[in-house]
Coordinates of C-alpha atoms in Angstrom, one line a residue:
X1 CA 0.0 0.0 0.0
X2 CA 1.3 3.4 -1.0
X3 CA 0.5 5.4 2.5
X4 CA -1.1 9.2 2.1
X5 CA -1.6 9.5 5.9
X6 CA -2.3 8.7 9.6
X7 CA -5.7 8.9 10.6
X8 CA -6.6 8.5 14.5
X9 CA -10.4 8.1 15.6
X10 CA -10.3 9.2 19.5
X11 CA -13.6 8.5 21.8
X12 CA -11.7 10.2 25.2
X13 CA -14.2 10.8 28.5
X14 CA -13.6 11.3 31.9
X15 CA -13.3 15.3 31.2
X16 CA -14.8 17.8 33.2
X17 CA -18.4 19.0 31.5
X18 CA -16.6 22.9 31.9
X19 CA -14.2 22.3 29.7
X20 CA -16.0 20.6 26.6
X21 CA -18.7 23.2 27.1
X22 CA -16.0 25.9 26.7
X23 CA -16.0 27.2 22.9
X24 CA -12.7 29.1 23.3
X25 CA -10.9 25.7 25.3
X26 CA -11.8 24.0 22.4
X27 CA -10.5 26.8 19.9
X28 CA -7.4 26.9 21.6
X29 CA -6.9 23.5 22.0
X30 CA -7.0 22.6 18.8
X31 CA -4.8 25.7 18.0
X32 CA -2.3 23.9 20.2
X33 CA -2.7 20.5 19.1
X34 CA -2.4 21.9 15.2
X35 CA 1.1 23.2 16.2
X36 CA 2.2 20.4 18.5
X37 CA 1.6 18.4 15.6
X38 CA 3.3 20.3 12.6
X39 CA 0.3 21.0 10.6
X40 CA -0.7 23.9 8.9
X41 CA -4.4 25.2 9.4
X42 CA -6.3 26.4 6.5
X43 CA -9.9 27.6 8.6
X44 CA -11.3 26.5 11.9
X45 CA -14.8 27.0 12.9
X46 CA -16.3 26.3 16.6
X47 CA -19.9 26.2 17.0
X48 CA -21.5 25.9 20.7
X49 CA -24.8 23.8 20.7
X50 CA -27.6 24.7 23.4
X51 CA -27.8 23.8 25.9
X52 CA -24.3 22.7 25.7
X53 CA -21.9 21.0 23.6
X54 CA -19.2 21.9 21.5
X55 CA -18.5 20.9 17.0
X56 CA -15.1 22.5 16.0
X57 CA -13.7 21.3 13.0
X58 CA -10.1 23.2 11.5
X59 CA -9.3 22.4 7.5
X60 CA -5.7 21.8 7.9
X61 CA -2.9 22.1 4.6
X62 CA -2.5 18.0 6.1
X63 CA -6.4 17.3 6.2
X64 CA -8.2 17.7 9.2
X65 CA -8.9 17.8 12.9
X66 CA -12.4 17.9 14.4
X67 CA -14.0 17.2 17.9
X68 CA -17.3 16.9 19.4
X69 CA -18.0 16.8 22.4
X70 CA -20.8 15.8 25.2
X71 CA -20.1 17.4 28.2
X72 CA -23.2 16.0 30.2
X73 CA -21.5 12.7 29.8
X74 CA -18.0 13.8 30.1
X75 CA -17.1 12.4 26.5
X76 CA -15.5 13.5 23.6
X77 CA -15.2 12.1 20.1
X78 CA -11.9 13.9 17.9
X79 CA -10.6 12.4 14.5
X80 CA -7.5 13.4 13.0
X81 CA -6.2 12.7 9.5
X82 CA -2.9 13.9 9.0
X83 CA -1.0 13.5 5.6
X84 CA 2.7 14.5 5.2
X85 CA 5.2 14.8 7.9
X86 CA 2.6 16.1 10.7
X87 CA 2.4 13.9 14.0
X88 CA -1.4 13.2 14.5
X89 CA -0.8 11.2 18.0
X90 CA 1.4 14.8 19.1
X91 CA -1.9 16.8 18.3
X92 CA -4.1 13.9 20.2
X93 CA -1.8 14.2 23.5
X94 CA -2.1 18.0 23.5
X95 CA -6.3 17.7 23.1
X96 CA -6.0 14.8 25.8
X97 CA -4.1 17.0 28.0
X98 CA -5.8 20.1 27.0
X99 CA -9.4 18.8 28.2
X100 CA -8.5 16.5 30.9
X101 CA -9.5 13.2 29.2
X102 CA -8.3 10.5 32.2
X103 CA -9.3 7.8 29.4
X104 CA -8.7 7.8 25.7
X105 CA -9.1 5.0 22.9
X106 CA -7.4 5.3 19.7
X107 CA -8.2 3.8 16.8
X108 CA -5.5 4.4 13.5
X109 CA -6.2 4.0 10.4
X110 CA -3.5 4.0 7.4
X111 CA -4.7 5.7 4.9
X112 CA -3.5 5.3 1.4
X113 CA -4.0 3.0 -2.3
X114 CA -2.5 0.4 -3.8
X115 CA -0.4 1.3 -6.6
X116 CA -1.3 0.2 -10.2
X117 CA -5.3 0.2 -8.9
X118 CA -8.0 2.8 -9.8
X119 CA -8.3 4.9 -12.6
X120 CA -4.9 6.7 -13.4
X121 CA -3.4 3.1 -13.1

């Protein structure tokens, strides 16, 4: 398989409700975790739900990074697909350690084809 990029599928809980109900957290956590990992961001938008919960999803030059979050049940749900030299499991620590997730499973994905299938051959 030719490899195009990493992509991690997170379901992290044990965070306090404050923090996923917290817009700007979010914003700036992802800000950090875009850095942390060596990516490049394109656009992010953060939209707070009522009565609470959090979207934010940030189009990165490397693909993407987006989170959503419950904070009545202490649970978040991020995905991460980084192509190129970016670290995707850098950006995941900073989000982890950013909203205080005490439990995290990953699930990674190598993305990619296999060469001499599809149409350009």
């Amino acid at each position: 398989m030719k490899q195009l990029g990493t992509h991690l599928v997170a379901d992290a809980w044990q965070s306090p409700g404050d923090l996923l109900n917290d817009p700007e957290r979010i914003r700036r956590a992802i800000l950090d975790a875009i850095e942390a990992g060596g990516a490049t961001l394109i656009d992010l938008c953060v939209h707070q739900f009522s009565p609470h919960g959090v979207t934010a999803t940030a189009t990165l030059a490397e693909s993407h990074i987006a989170i959503h979050t419950w904070p009545e049940h202490g649970y978040f749900a991020a995905d991460l697909f980084f192509c190129g030299a970016g670290d995707p499991h850098k950006a995941m620590k900073v989000l982890q350690t950013a909203l205080e997730a005490k439990q995290v499973k990953l699930t990674e994905f190598t993305r990619g084809f296999e060469p001499g299938v599809g149409i350009l051959g």
